[in-house]
Amino acid sequence: MLQTQSTSGERIRGFFAWVGLLLMITSFAWLQLAPRNELSTALPQPKPEGPFALVIIDPGHGGQDSGAMCGGTLEKDLTFDVAQRLERLVQAQGLSVILTRHGDEYVSLADRVAIANRAHSCIFVSIHFNDTKKTAASGVETYYAARQETSAPMVASWLPFVQRAALELPNAESQSLADFVQQSLVGRTQAINRGTKTEQFYVLANVRHPAILVEGGFLTNKDDMNKLAVDTYREQIAAAIADGIAHYRDVVSHLQPVAPAPPPES
């Protein structure tokens, strides 16, 4: 008799445990899907005409984070200079632009990602410059993340098998954007082609849109620094990135399905 009562008690406790778990999952999902107050201050969304209508330009570093340094030249100043040039060129293409920083200010990596993820129908371009102990290293390279954050993290967090499947998907959009920008950089600047590479940088892996990070040269290389000190060369870097964006947008536009024409009136 005692054994029977114990078995019944275990069944009841197990039942309530499952009910509690289901309630937790439901509550968590509701919190994720429910409208949030901070979204009321979300960025204005341009009406998309094509695959995207907005470019998020991310000038690396800023404020107390100077980035790489060479003499009196700071990476944060170079990235902001190129970002402003790129902003002007992208706007000339008819696209909207948002900068993740608007001067010499510190913006955390999480805040940069949040700016991008509040937007819709956009791409993300982060601008940086390299440094290394090998002073002979030179050239340009463009990074993309092999795996990026999905648009439904609450599902992946509760269902590990869904998370694994999402992470295994190839990041074709970011890779294509990186390829076009890298080709344009090499063509315009004639810099050494260091290729496109995958790296799980925070600002790439956590953005939910096509995202790339450009390394426009080495501050630790004398030849690269001499070129970067010239305004016209930095303009060429910005123009190359803008060209790559335009090429990517044109290709993606042609890949989008075309709506069928309405039937003729009888």
PDB file of C-alpha atoms in Angstrom:
ATOM      1  CA  MET A   1       0.000   0.000   0.000  1.00  0.00           C
ATOM      2  CA  LEU A   2       2.799   2.374   0.845  1.00  0.00           C
ATOM      3  CA  GLN A   3       4.478   1.647  -2.500  1.00  0.00           C
ATOM      4  CA  THR A   4       1.255   2.379  -4.395  1.00  0.00           C
ATOM      5  CA  GLN A   5       0.832   5.739  -2.636  1.00  0.00           C
ATOM      6  CA  SER A   6       4.440   6.651  -3.359  1.00  0.00           C
ATOM      7  CA  THR A   7       4.021   5.827  -7.059  1.00  0.00           C
ATOM      8  CA  SER A   8       0.867   7.928  -7.273  1.00  0.00           C
ATOM      9  CA  GLY A   9       2.616  10.844  -5.582  1.00  0.00           C
ATOM     10  CA  GLU A  10       5.498  10.660  -8.006  1.00  0.00           C
ATOM     11  CA  ARG A  11       3.088  10.691 -10.947  1.00  0.00           C
ATOM     12  CA  ILE A  12       1.287  13.740  -9.578  1.00  0.00           C
ATOM     13  CA  ARG A  13       4.562  15.597  -8.958  1.00  0.00           C
ATOM     14  CA  GLY A  14       5.747  14.706 -12.460  1.00  0.00           C
ATOM     15  CA  PHE A  15       2.481  15.958 -13.953  1.00  0.00           C
ATOM     16  CA  PHE A  16       2.737  19.316 -12.194  1.00  0.00           C
ATOM     17  CA  ALA A  17       6.401  19.604 -13.153  1.00  0.00           C
ATOM     18  CA  TRP A  18       5.460  19.273 -16.828  1.00  0.00           C
ATOM     19  CA  VAL A  19       2.642  21.796 -16.413  1.00  0.00           C
ATOM     20  CA  GLY A  20       5.053  24.230 -14.762  1.00  0.00           C
ATOM     21  CA  LEU A  21       7.549  23.803 -17.554  1.00  0.00           C
ATOM     22  CA  LEU A  22       4.892  24.456 -20.191  1.00  0.00           C
ATOM     23  CA  LEU A  23       3.780  27.591 -18.341  1.00  0.00           C
ATOM     24  CA  MET A  24       7.367  28.841 -18.207  1.00  0.00           C
ATOM     25  CA  ILE A  25       7.830  28.272 -21.931  1.00  0.00           C
ATOM     26  CA  THR A  26       4.525  30.015 -22.723  1.00  0.00           C
ATOM     27  CA  SER A  27       5.386  32.992 -20.503  1.00  0.00           C
ATOM     28  CA  PHE A  28       8.844  33.324 -21.998  1.00  0.00           C
ATOM     29  CA  ALA A  29       7.511  33.181 -25.542  1.00  0.00           C
ATOM     30  CA  TRP A  30       4.845  35.782 -24.720  1.00  0.00           C
ATOM     31  CA  LEU A  31       7.458  38.147 -23.283  1.00  0.00           C
ATOM     32  CA  GLN A  32       9.564  37.773 -26.406  1.00  0.00           C
ATOM     33  CA  LEU A  33       6.688  38.382 -28.796  1.00  0.00           C
ATOM     34  CA  ALA A  34       4.842  41.084 -26.859  1.00  0.00           C
ATOM     35  CA  PRO A  35       5.413  44.728 -27.941  1.00  0.00           C
ATOM     36  CA  ARG A  36       8.104  46.431 -25.871  1.00  0.00           C
ATOM     37  CA  ASN A  37       8.188  50.034 -24.724  1.00  0.00           C
ATOM     38  CA  GLU A  38      11.660  50.702 -26.104  1.00  0.00           C
ATOM     39  CA  LEU A  39      10.421  49.907 -29.608  1.00  0.00           C
ATOM     40  CA  SER A  40       8.411  53.123 -29.469  1.00  0.00           C
ATOM     41  CA  THR A  41      11.734  54.930 -29.975  1.00  0.00           C
ATOM     42  CA  ALA A  42      12.720  52.695 -32.878  1.00  0.00           C
ATOM     43  CA  LEU A  43      14.393  54.276 -35.849  1.00  0.00           C
ATOM     44  CA  PRO A  44      12.145  55.508 -38.683  1.00  0.00           C
ATOM     45  CA  GLN A  45      11.964  52.848 -41.358  1.00  0.00           C
ATOM     46  CA  PRO A  46      12.340  53.937 -44.977  1.00  0.00           C
ATOM     47  CA  LYS A  47      10.017  52.397 -47.508  1.00  0.00           C
ATOM     48  CA  PRO A  48      12.063  49.719 -49.262  1.00  0.00           C
ATOM     49  CA  GLU A  49      12.469  49.982 -53.020  1.00  0.00           C
ATOM     50  CA  GLY A  50      14.418  46.868 -53.882  1.00  0.00           C
ATOM     51  CA  PRO A  51      16.071  44.367 -51.540  1.00  0.00           C
ATOM     52  CA  PHE A  52      16.984  47.081 -49.006  1.00  0.00           C
ATOM     53  CA  ALA A  53      16.657  50.831 -48.652  1.00  0.00           C
ATOM     54  CA  LEU A  54      18.927  51.492 -45.676  1.00  0.00           C
ATOM     55  CA  VAL A  55      22.655  51.127 -44.982  1.00  0.00           C
ATOM     56  CA  ILE A  56      23.910  51.056 -41.401  1.00  0.00           C
ATOM     57  CA  ILE A  57      27.481  52.409 -41.438  1.00  0.00           C
ATOM     58  CA  ASP A  58      29.517  51.520 -38.362  1.00  0.00           C
ATOM     59  CA  PRO A  59      32.709  53.586 -37.870  1.00  0.00           C
ATOM     60  CA  GLY A  60      34.845  51.353 -35.652  1.00  0.00           C
ATOM     61  CA  HIS A  61      35.982  52.466 -32.184  1.00  0.00           C
ATOM     62  CA  GLY A  62      35.470  56.021 -30.861  1.00  0.00           C
ATOM     63  CA  GLY A  63      35.812  57.948 -27.622  1.00  0.00           C
ATOM     64  CA  GLN A  64      38.199  56.305 -25.177  1.00  0.00           C
ATOM     65  CA  ASP A  65      38.512  53.378 -27.594  1.00  0.00           C
ATOM     66  CA  SER A  66      41.033  54.730 -30.094  1.00  0.00           C
ATOM     67  CA  GLY A  67      41.633  51.438 -31.907  1.00  0.00           C
ATOM     68  CA  ALA A  68      44.986  50.965 -33.601  1.00  0.00           C
ATOM     69  CA  MET A  69      47.523  53.811 -33.380  1.00  0.00           C
ATOM     70  CA  CYS A  70      50.481  54.898 -35.510  1.00  0.00           C
ATOM     71  CA  GLY A  71      52.223  58.021 -34.294  1.00  0.00           C
ATOM     72  CA  GLY A  72      49.515  60.643 -34.108  1.00  0.00           C
ATOM     73  CA  THR A  73      47.125  58.736 -36.363  1.00  0.00           C
ATOM     74  CA  LEU A  74      44.256  56.969 -34.615  1.00  0.00           C
ATOM     75  CA  GLU A  75      42.091  54.278 -36.164  1.00  0.00           C
ATOM     76  CA  LYS A  76      38.929  55.841 -34.737  1.00  0.00           C
ATOM     77  CA  ASP A  77      39.581  59.040 -36.726  1.00  0.00           C
ATOM     78  CA  LEU A  78      40.219  57.202 -39.981  1.00  0.00           C
ATOM     79  CA  THR A  79      37.104  55.039 -39.627  1.00  0.00           C
ATOM     80  CA  PHE A  80      34.892  58.059 -39.007  1.00  0.00           C
ATOM     81  CA  ASP A  81      36.411  59.949 -41.942  1.00  0.00           C
ATOM     82  CA  VAL A  82      35.749  57.055 -44.338  1.00  0.00           C
ATOM     83  CA  ALA A  83      32.270  56.535 -42.847  1.00  0.00           C
ATOM     84  CA  GLN A  84      31.284  60.137 -43.580  1.00  0.00           C
ATOM     85  CA  ARG A  85      32.562  59.834 -47.150  1.00  0.00           C
ATOM     86  CA  LEU A  86      30.679  56.562 -47.572  1.00  0.00           C
ATOM     87  CA  GLU A  87      27.507  58.142 -46.168  1.00  0.00           C
ATOM     88  CA  ARG A  88      27.580  60.827 -48.853  1.00  0.00           C
ATOM     89  CA  LEU A  89      28.190  58.323 -51.662  1.00  0.00           C
ATOM     90  CA  VAL A  90      25.492  55.901 -50.515  1.00  0.00           C
ATOM     91  CA  GLN A  91      22.951  58.695 -50.196  1.00  0.00           C
ATOM     92  CA  ALA A  92      23.782  59.661 -53.781  1.00  0.00           C
ATOM     93  CA  GLN A  93      22.592  56.159 -54.735  1.00  0.00           C
ATOM     94  CA  GLY A  94      19.172  56.995 -53.295  1.00  0.00           C
ATOM     95  CA  LEU A  95      19.611  54.943 -50.119  1.00  0.00           C
ATOM     96  CA  SER A  96      19.088  56.053 -46.532  1.00  0.00           C
ATOM     97  CA  VAL A  97      22.004  55.928 -44.084  1.00  0.00           C
ATOM     98  CA  ILE A  98      22.350  55.617 -40.330  1.00  0.00           C
ATOM     99  CA  LEU A  99      25.722  56.000 -38.598  1.00  0.00           C
ATOM    100  CA  THR A 100      26.263  54.109 -35.360  1.00  0.00           C
ATOM    101  CA  ARG A 101      28.213  57.091 -34.033  1.00  0.00           C
ATOM    102  CA  HIS A 102      28.174  60.760 -35.057  1.00  0.00           C
ATOM    103  CA  GLY A 103      31.488  61.962 -33.704  1.00  0.00           C
ATOM    104  CA  ASP A 104      34.296  60.992 -31.368  1.00  0.00           C
ATOM    105  CA  GLU A 105      32.060  59.107 -28.959  1.00  0.00           C
ATOM    106  CA  TYR A 106      32.174  55.643 -27.444  1.00  0.00           C
ATOM    107  CA  VAL A 107      29.422  53.270 -28.552  1.00  0.00           C
ATOM    108  CA  SER A 108      29.405  49.733 -27.162  1.00  0.00           C
ATOM    109  CA  LEU A 109      29.336  46.743 -29.481  1.00  0.00           C
ATOM    110  CA  ALA A 110      25.917  45.790 -28.095  1.00  0.00           C
ATOM    111  CA  ASP A 111      24.533  49.242 -28.892  1.00  0.00           C
ATOM    112  CA  ARG A 112      25.898  49.090 -32.439  1.00  0.00           C
ATOM    113  CA  VAL A 113      24.160  45.753 -32.947  1.00  0.00           C
ATOM    114  CA  ALA A 114      20.941  47.073 -31.387  1.00  0.00           C
ATOM    115  CA  ILE A 115      20.870  50.013 -33.830  1.00  0.00           C
ATOM    116  CA  ALA A 116      21.079  47.598 -36.749  1.00  0.00           C
ATOM    117  CA  ASN A 117      18.546  45.125 -35.376  1.00  0.00           C
ATOM    118  CA  ARG A 118      15.935  47.842 -34.782  1.00  0.00           C
ATOM    119  CA  ALA A 119      15.990  48.550 -38.508  1.00  0.00           C
ATOM    120  CA  HIS A 120      14.334  46.612 -41.307  1.00  0.00           C
ATOM    121  CA  SER A 121      15.393  46.012 -44.896  1.00  0.00           C
ATOM    122  CA  CYS A 122      19.015  47.065 -44.451  1.00  0.00           C
ATOM    123  CA  ILE A 123      22.645  46.010 -44.596  1.00  0.00           C
ATOM    124  CA  PHE A 124      25.403  46.627 -42.042  1.00  0.00           C
ATOM    125  CA  VAL A 125      28.930  47.800 -42.935  1.00  0.00           C
ATOM    126  CA  SER A 126      31.561  48.168 -40.210  1.00  0.00           C
ATOM    127  CA  ILE A 127      34.761  50.078 -41.071  1.00  0.00           C
ATOM    128  CA  HIS A 128      38.134  49.305 -39.491  1.00  0.00           C
ATOM    129  CA  PHE A 129      41.882  49.399 -40.116  1.00  0.00           C
ATOM    130  CA  ASN A 130      44.377  46.695 -39.243  1.00  0.00           C
ATOM    131  CA  ASP A 131      47.492  46.509 -37.099  1.00  0.00           C
ATOM    132  CA  THR A 132      49.951  43.720 -36.493  1.00  0.00           C
ATOM    133  CA  LYS A 133      53.451  43.079 -35.171  1.00  0.00           C
ATOM    134  CA  LYS A 134      54.476  42.055 -38.702  1.00  0.00           C
ATOM    135  CA  THR A 135      55.148  45.431 -40.285  1.00  0.00           C
ATOM    136  CA  ALA A 136      55.384  43.863 -43.745  1.00  0.00           C
ATOM    137  CA  ALA A 137      51.677  42.924 -43.631  1.00  0.00           C
ATOM    138  CA  SER A 138      49.695  45.081 -46.041  1.00  0.00           C
ATOM    139  CA  GLY A 139      46.452  45.187 -47.993  1.00  0.00           C
ATOM    140  CA  VAL A 140      42.681  45.107 -47.618  1.00  0.00           C
ATOM    141  CA  GLU A 141      40.340  42.367 -46.455  1.00  0.00           C
ATOM    142  CA  THR A 142      36.638  41.994 -45.792  1.00  0.00           C
ATOM    143  CA  TYR A 143      35.017  39.811 -43.136  1.00  0.00           C
ATOM    144  CA  TYR A 144      31.607  38.225 -42.720  1.00  0.00           C
ATOM    145  CA  ALA A 145      30.241  35.874 -40.065  1.00  0.00           C
ATOM    146  CA  ALA A 146      29.810  32.238 -40.996  1.00  0.00           C
ATOM    147  CA  ARG A 147      26.826  32.178 -38.612  1.00  0.00           C
ATOM    148  CA  GLN A 148      24.579  35.065 -37.644  1.00  0.00           C
ATOM    149  CA  GLU A 149      21.857  35.649 -35.075  1.00  0.00           C
ATOM    150  CA  THR A 150      18.408  34.526 -36.208  1.00  0.00           C
ATOM    151  CA  SER A 151      15.272  36.620 -36.044  1.00  0.00           C
ATOM    152  CA  ALA A 152      13.685  34.248 -33.483  1.00  0.00           C
ATOM    153  CA  PRO A 153      16.200  33.660 -30.674  1.00  0.00           C
ATOM    154  CA  MET A 154      13.484  32.572 -28.233  1.00  0.00           C
ATOM    155  CA  VAL A 155      12.807  29.440 -30.267  1.00  0.00           C
ATOM    156  CA  ALA A 156      16.463  28.531 -30.569  1.00  0.00           C
ATOM    157  CA  SER A 157      17.038  29.036 -26.851  1.00  0.00           C
ATOM    158  CA  TRP A 158      14.298  26.558 -25.919  1.00  0.00           C
ATOM    159  CA  LEU A 159      14.802  24.094 -28.767  1.00  0.00           C
ATOM    160  CA  PRO A 160      18.499  23.228 -29.124  1.00  0.00           C
ATOM    161  CA  PHE A 161      17.940  21.111 -32.235  1.00  0.00           C
ATOM    162  CA  VAL A 162      16.405  24.163 -33.991  1.00  0.00           C
ATOM    163  CA  GLN A 163      19.378  26.261 -32.884  1.00  0.00           C
ATOM    164  CA  ARG A 164      21.837  23.759 -34.348  1.00  0.00           C
ATOM    165  CA  ALA A 165      19.952  23.670 -37.644  1.00  0.00           C
ATOM    166  CA  ALA A 166      19.908  27.493 -37.845  1.00  0.00           C
ATOM    167  CA  LEU A 167      23.624  27.750 -37.161  1.00  0.00           C
ATOM    168  CA  GLU A 168      24.418  25.304 -39.950  1.00  0.00           C
ATOM    169  CA  LEU A 169      22.753  27.443 -42.625  1.00  0.00           C
ATOM    170  CA  PRO A 170      25.287  29.114 -44.945  1.00  0.00           C
ATOM    171  CA  ASN A 171      25.473  32.893 -44.671  1.00  0.00           C
ATOM    172  CA  ALA A 172      25.200  33.483 -48.419  1.00  0.00           C
ATOM    173  CA  GLU A 173      23.930  37.081 -48.290  1.00  0.00           C
ATOM    174  CA  SER A 174      26.736  38.428 -46.110  1.00  0.00           C
ATOM    175  CA  GLN A 175      29.309  36.425 -48.047  1.00  0.00           C
ATOM    176  CA  SER A 176      28.093  37.860 -51.362  1.00  0.00           C
ATOM    177  CA  LEU A 177      28.153  41.411 -49.991  1.00  0.00           C
ATOM    178  CA  ALA A 178      31.694  40.844 -48.695  1.00  0.00           C
ATOM    179  CA  ASP A 179      32.824  39.463 -52.062  1.00  0.00           C
ATOM    180  CA  PHE A 180      31.481  42.446 -54.027  1.00  0.00           C
ATOM    181  CA  VAL A 181      32.993  44.998 -51.637  1.00  0.00           C
ATOM    182  CA  GLN A 182      36.364  43.224 -51.555  1.00  0.00           C
ATOM    183  CA  GLN A 183      36.551  43.049 -55.363  1.00  0.00           C
ATOM    184  CA  SER A 184      35.746  46.735 -55.607  1.00  0.00           C
ATOM    185  CA  LEU A 185      38.295  47.663 -52.926  1.00  0.00           C
ATOM    186  CA  VAL A 186      41.098  45.872 -54.744  1.00  0.00           C
ATOM    187  CA  GLY A 187      40.058  47.286 -58.110  1.00  0.00           C
ATOM    188  CA  ARG A 188      39.895  50.912 -56.970  1.00  0.00           C
ATOM    189  CA  THR A 189      42.815  51.072 -54.514  1.00  0.00           C
ATOM    190  CA  GLN A 190      45.138  48.533 -56.157  1.00  0.00           C
ATOM    191  CA  ALA A 191      45.951  47.360 -52.612  1.00  0.00           C
ATOM    192  CA  ILE A 192      47.090  43.820 -51.890  1.00  0.00           C
ATOM    193  CA  ASN A 193      44.097  41.497 -51.975  1.00  0.00           C
ATOM    194  CA  ARG A 194      43.887  39.659 -48.640  1.00  0.00           C
ATOM    195  CA  GLY A 195      40.507  38.214 -49.617  1.00  0.00           C
ATOM    196  CA  THR A 196      37.228  37.694 -47.805  1.00  0.00           C
ATOM    197  CA  LYS A 197      37.309  35.790 -44.531  1.00  0.00           C
ATOM    198  CA  THR A 198      34.892  34.459 -41.936  1.00  0.00           C
ATOM    199  CA  GLU A 199      35.160  35.610 -38.349  1.00  0.00           C
ATOM    200  CA  GLN A 200      32.600  35.657 -35.546  1.00  0.00           C
ATOM    201  CA  PHE A 201      33.114  39.311 -34.669  1.00  0.00           C
ATOM    202  CA  TYR A 202      30.386  40.466 -32.288  1.00  0.00           C
ATOM    203  CA  VAL A 203      29.019  43.132 -34.643  1.00  0.00           C
ATOM    204  CA  LEU A 204      28.761  40.562 -37.440  1.00  0.00           C
ATOM    205  CA  ALA A 205      27.521  37.465 -35.633  1.00  0.00           C
ATOM    206  CA  ASN A 206      24.738  39.274 -33.766  1.00  0.00           C
ATOM    207  CA  VAL A 207      23.295  41.442 -36.553  1.00  0.00           C
ATOM    208  CA  ARG A 208      20.221  39.947 -38.257  1.00  0.00           C
ATOM    209  CA  HIS A 209      20.895  41.528 -41.643  1.00  0.00           C
ATOM    210  CA  PRO A 210      23.629  41.055 -44.254  1.00  0.00           C
ATOM    211  CA  ALA A 211      26.706  42.348 -42.430  1.00  0.00           C
ATOM    212  CA  ILE A 212      30.380  42.845 -43.259  1.00  0.00           C
ATOM    213  CA  LEU A 213      33.482  44.340 -41.658  1.00  0.00           C
ATOM    214  CA  VAL A 214      36.050  46.064 -43.887  1.00  0.00           C
ATOM    215  CA  GLU A 215      39.740  46.323 -42.934  1.00  0.00           C
ATOM    216  CA  GLY A 216      40.993  49.133 -45.171  1.00  0.00           C
ATOM    217  CA  GLY A 217      44.737  48.776 -44.616  1.00  0.00           C
ATOM    218  CA  PHE A 218      47.434  48.370 -41.970  1.00  0.00           C
ATOM    219  CA  LEU A 219      48.405  51.256 -39.733  1.00  0.00           C
ATOM    220  CA  THR A 220      51.553  49.293 -38.912  1.00  0.00           C
ATOM    221  CA  ASN A 221      52.680  49.244 -42.562  1.00  0.00           C
ATOM    222  CA  LYS A 222      54.580  52.294 -43.833  1.00  0.00           C
ATOM    223  CA  ASP A 223      53.221  52.133 -47.393  1.00  0.00           C
ATOM    224  CA  ASP A 224      49.623  51.665 -46.230  1.00  0.00           C
ATOM    225  CA  MET A 225      49.948  54.563 -43.795  1.00  0.00           C
ATOM    226  CA  ASN A 226      51.378  56.882 -46.452  1.00  0.00           C
ATOM    227  CA  LYS A 227      48.353  56.156 -48.645  1.00  0.00           C
ATOM    228  CA  LEU A 228      45.822  56.461 -45.830  1.00  0.00           C
ATOM    229  CA  ALA A 229      47.197  59.893 -44.952  1.00  0.00           C
ATOM    230  CA  VAL A 230      45.963  61.201 -48.326  1.00  0.00           C
ATOM    231  CA  ASP A 231      42.350  62.370 -48.613  1.00  0.00           C
ATOM    232  CA  THR A 232      41.912  61.067 -52.146  1.00  0.00           C
ATOM    233  CA  TYR A 233      42.914  57.545 -51.109  1.00  0.00           C
ATOM    234  CA  ARG A 234      40.376  57.477 -48.279  1.00  0.00           C
ATOM    235  CA  GLU A 235      37.819  58.709 -50.806  1.00  0.00           C
ATOM    236  CA  GLN A 236      38.732  55.751 -53.009  1.00  0.00           C
ATOM    237  CA  ILE A 237      38.127  53.352 -50.118  1.00  0.00           C
ATOM    238  CA  ALA A 238      34.697  54.876 -49.511  1.00  0.00           C
ATOM    239  CA  ALA A 239      33.883  54.818 -53.229  1.00  0.00           C
ATOM    240  CA  ALA A 240      34.911  51.168 -53.452  1.00  0.00           C
ATOM    241  CA  ILE A 241      32.614  50.185 -50.585  1.00  0.00           C
ATOM    242  CA  ALA A 242      29.778  52.161 -52.170  1.00  0.00           C
ATOM    243  CA  ASP A 243      30.385  50.422 -55.501  1.00  0.00           C
ATOM    244  CA  GLY A 244      30.314  47.022 -53.812  1.00  0.00           C
ATOM    245  CA  ILE A 245      27.034  47.870 -52.103  1.00  0.00           C
ATOM    246  CA  ALA A 246      25.505  49.007 -55.401  1.00  0.00           C
ATOM    247  CA  HIS A 247      26.665  45.851 -57.188  1.00  0.00           C
ATOM    248  CA  TYR A 248      25.279  43.625 -54.427  1.00  0.00           C
ATOM    249  CA  ARG A 249      21.939  45.462 -54.427  1.00  0.00           C
ATOM    250  CA  ASP A 250      21.665  45.197 -58.201  1.00  0.00           C
ATOM    251  CA  VAL A 251      22.328  41.455 -58.188  1.00  0.00           C
ATOM    252  CA  VAL A 252      19.914  40.763 -55.323  1.00  0.00           C
ATOM    253  CA  SER A 253      17.238  42.872 -57.027  1.00  0.00           C
ATOM    254  CA  HIS A 254      17.407  40.635 -60.089  1.00  0.00           C
ATOM    255  CA  LEU A 255      17.150  37.525 -57.928  1.00  0.00           C
ATOM    256  CA  GLN A 256      13.951  38.676 -56.239  1.00  0.00           C
ATOM    257  CA  PRO A 257      10.767  37.108 -57.621  1.00  0.00           C
ATOM    258  CA  VAL A 258       8.759  39.372 -59.894  1.00  0.00           C
ATOM    259  CA  ALA A 259       5.065  39.755 -59.114  1.00  0.00           C
ATOM    260  CA  PRO A 260       2.857  38.337 -61.888  1.00  0.00           C
ATOM    261  CA  ALA A 261       1.108  40.871 -64.090  1.00  0.00           C
ATOM    262  CA  PRO A 262      -2.649  41.293 -63.478  1.00  0.00           C
ATOM    263  CA  PRO A 263      -4.877  39.480 -65.989  1.00  0.00           C
ATOM    264  CA  PRO A 264      -6.222  41.648 -68.836  1.00  0.00           C
ATOM    265  CA  GLU A 265      -9.694  43.032 -68.412  1.00  0.00           C
ATOM    266  CA  SER A 266     -12.386  41.241 -70.384  1.00  0.00           C
TER     267      SER A 266
END
